[in-house]
Short mmCIF file of C-alpha atoms in Angstrom, two decimals:
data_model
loop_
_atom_site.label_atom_id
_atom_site.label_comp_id
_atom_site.label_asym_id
_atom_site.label_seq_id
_atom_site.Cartn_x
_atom_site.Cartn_y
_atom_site.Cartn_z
CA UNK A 1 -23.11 185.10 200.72
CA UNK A 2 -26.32 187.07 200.67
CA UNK A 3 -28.90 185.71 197.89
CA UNK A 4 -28.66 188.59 196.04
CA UNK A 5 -25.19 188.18 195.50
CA UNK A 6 -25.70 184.63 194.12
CA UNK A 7 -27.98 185.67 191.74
CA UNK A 8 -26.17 188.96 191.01
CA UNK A 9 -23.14 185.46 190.55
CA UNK A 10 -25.13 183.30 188.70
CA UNK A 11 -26.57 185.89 185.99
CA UNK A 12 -23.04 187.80 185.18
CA UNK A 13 -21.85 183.91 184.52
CA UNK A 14 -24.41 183.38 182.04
CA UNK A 15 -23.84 186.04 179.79
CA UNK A 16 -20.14 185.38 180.06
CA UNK A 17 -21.23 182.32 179.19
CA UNK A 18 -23.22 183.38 176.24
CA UNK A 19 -20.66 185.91 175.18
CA UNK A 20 -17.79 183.12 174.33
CA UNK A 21 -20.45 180.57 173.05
CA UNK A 22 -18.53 179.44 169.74
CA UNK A 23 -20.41 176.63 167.05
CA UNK A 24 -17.84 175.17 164.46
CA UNK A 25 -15.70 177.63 164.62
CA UNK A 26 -17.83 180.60 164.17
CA UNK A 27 -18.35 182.92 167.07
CA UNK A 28 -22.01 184.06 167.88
CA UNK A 29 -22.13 187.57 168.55
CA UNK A 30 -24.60 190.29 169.94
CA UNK A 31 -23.16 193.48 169.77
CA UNK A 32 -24.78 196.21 171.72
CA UNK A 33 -26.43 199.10 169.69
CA UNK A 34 -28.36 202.14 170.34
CA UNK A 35 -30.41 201.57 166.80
CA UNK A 36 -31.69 198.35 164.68
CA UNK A 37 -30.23 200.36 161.73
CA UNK A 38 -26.64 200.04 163.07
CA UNK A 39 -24.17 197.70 164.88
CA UNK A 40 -20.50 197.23 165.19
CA UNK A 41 -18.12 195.38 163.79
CA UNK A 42 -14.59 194.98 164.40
CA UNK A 43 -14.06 197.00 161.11
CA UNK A 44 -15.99 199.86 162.05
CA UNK A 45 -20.10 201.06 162.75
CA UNK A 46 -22.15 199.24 160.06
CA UNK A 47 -25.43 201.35 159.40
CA UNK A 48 -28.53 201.11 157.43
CA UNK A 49 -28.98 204.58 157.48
CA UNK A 50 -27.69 205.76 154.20
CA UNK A 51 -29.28 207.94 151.52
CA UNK A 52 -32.26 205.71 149.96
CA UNK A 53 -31.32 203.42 153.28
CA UNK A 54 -27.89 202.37 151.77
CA UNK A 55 -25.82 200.50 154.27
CA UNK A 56 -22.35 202.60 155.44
CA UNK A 57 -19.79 200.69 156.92
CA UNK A 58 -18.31 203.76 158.77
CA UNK A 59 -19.80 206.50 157.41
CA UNK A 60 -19.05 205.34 153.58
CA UNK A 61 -21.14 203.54 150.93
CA UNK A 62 -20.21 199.43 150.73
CA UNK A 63 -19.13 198.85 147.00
CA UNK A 64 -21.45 196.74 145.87
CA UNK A 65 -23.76 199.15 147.51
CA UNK A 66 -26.65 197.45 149.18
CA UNK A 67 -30.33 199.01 150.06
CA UNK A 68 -33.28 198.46 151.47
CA UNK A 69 -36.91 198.73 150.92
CA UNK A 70 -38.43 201.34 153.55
CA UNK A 71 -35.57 200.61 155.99
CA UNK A 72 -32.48 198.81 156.50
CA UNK A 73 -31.80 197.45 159.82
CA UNK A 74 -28.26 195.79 160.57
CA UNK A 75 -27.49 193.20 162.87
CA UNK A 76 -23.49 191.71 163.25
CA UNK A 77 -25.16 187.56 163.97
CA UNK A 78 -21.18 185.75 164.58
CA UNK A 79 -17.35 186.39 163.55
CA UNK A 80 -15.59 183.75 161.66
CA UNK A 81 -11.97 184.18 161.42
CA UNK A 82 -11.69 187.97 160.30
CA UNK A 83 -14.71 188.03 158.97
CA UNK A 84 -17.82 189.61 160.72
CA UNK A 85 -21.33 188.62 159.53
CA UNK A 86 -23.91 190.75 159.45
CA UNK A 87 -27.77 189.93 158.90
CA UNK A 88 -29.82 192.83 157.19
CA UNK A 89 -33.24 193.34 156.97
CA UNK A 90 -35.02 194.83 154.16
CA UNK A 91 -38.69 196.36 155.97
CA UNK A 92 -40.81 196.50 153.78
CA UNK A 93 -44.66 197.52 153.26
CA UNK A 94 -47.94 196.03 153.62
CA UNK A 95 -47.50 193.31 151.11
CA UNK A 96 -43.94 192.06 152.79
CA UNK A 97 -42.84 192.94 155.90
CA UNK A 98 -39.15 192.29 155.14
CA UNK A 99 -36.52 190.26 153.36
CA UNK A 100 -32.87 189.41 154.83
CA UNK A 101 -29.51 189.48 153.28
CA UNK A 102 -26.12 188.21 154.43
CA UNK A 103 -22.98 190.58 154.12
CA UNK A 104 -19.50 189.04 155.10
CA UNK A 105 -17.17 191.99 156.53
CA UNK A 106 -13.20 191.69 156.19
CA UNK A 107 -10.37 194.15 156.75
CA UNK A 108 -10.72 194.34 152.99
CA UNK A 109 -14.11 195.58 152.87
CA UNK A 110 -17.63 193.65 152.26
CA UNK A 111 -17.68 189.87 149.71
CA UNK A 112 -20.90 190.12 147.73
CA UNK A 113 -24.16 189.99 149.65
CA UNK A 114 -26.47 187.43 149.42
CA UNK A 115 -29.42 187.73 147.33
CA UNK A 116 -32.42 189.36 149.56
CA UNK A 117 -34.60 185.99 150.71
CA UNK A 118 -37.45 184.96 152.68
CA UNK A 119 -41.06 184.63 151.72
CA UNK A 120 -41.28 188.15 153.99
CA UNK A 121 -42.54 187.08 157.30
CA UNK A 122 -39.81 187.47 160.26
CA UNK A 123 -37.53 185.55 161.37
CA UNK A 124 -34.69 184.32 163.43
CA UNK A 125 -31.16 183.22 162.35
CA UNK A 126 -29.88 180.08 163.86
CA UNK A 127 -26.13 179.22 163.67
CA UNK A 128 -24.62 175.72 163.55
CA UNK A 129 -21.43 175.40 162.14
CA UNK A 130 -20.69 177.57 158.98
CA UNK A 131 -24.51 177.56 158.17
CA UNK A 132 -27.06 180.20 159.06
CA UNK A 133 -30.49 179.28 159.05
CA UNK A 134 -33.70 180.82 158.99
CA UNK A 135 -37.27 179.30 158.89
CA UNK A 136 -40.15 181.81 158.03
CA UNK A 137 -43.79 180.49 158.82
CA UNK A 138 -46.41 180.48 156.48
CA UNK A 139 -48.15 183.95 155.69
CA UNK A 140 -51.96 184.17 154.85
CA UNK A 141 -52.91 187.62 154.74
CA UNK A 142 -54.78 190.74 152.53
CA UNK A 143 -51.86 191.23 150.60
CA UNK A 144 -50.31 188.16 150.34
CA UNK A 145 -49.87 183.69 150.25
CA UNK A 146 -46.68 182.60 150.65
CA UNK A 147 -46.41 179.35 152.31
CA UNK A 148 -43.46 178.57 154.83
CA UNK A 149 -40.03 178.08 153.65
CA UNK A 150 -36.57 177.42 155.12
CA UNK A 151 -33.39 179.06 154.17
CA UNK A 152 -29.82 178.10 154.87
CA UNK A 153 -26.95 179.98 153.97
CA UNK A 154 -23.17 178.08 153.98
CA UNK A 155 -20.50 180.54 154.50
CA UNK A 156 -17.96 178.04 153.81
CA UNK A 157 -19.12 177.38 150.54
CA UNK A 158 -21.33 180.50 149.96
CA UNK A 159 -24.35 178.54 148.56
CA UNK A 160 -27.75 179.57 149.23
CA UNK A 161 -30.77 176.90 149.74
CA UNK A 162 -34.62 177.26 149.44
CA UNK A 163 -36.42 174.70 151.38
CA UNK A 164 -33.48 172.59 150.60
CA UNK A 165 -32.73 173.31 147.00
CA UNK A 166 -30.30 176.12 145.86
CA UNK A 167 -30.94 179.14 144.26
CA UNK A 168 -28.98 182.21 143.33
CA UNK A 169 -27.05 183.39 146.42
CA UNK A 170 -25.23 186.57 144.70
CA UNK A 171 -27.08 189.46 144.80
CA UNK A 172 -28.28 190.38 141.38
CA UNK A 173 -26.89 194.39 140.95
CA UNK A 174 -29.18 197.40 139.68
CA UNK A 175 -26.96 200.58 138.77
CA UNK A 176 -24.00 198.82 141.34
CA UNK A 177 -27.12 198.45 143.92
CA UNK A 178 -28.18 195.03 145.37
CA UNK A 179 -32.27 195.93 146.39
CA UNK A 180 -33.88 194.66 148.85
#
């Protein structure tokens, strides 16, 4: 076998690899998309492109609807059972580049969203288990001083958790509209 062909081998068994990769019962999941404003779930095109940058779960407003700032960008992070998780991102301005939400998607339609969090410096969600975690470093800039913070969202029990202590994890409405 030619060593092309091994490393052709070796790479396609990776990403299978990486595409069954399950933690606790919770499948991670990269769906492909054309857009950062729009990925798939098993329920249909989830998209952050609605008017005032709404998010559409195919083609049609969530109820609770859910915006963001400047933009909304969608990304489906793992599958638990029938549910498909998705991670938005509120961008924002110059004072905060963005703020994340979690949205659980059924056959039913969307469970509350989480409460927009982060101290608006990017970030990364990590999986382990039911629990999605994300740990934004500490921001000294023109606009703003926020120092770093870690936040941890438990699907199974649907609690929210600042640097380790909880805080509101239901999004708080405006005219049937969770802001980000």
């Amino acid at each position: 076998m030619s060593h092309d062909h091994k490393g052709l081998r070796r790479s396609c068994f990776s990403i299978a690899a990486l595409s069954f990769l399950t933690v606790g019962g919770m499948a991670l999941t990269s769906a492909w998309a054309d857009s950062p404003r729009e990925d798939q779930t098993r329920y249909g095109l989830a998209s952050g492109t609605g008017p005032l940058n709404t998010l559409l779960i195919n083609g049609r407003p969530t109820t609770p609807g859910i915006a963001g700032n400047s933009a909304l960008f969608v990304r489906k992070i793992a599958e638990a059972g029938e549910t498909d998780v998705l991670l938005l991102t509120s961008v924002g301005g110059q004072a905060c580049d963005a703020q994340y939400a979690i949205v659980q998607v059924t056959p039913q339609g969307i469970k509350p969203p989480t409460t927009f969090f982060g101290n608006c410096a990017s970030a990364r969600a990590t999986i382990s288990g039911s629990r999605i975690t994300m740990t934004f470093p500490q921001i000294i800039g023109r606009y703003v001083n926020t120092p770093a913070e870690t936040d941890t969202y438990d699907l199974a029990t649907g609690t929210l958790t600042k640097n380790g202590k909880s805080i509101p994890a239901t999004c708080r409405l405006e005219n049937g509209v969770c802001q980000g």
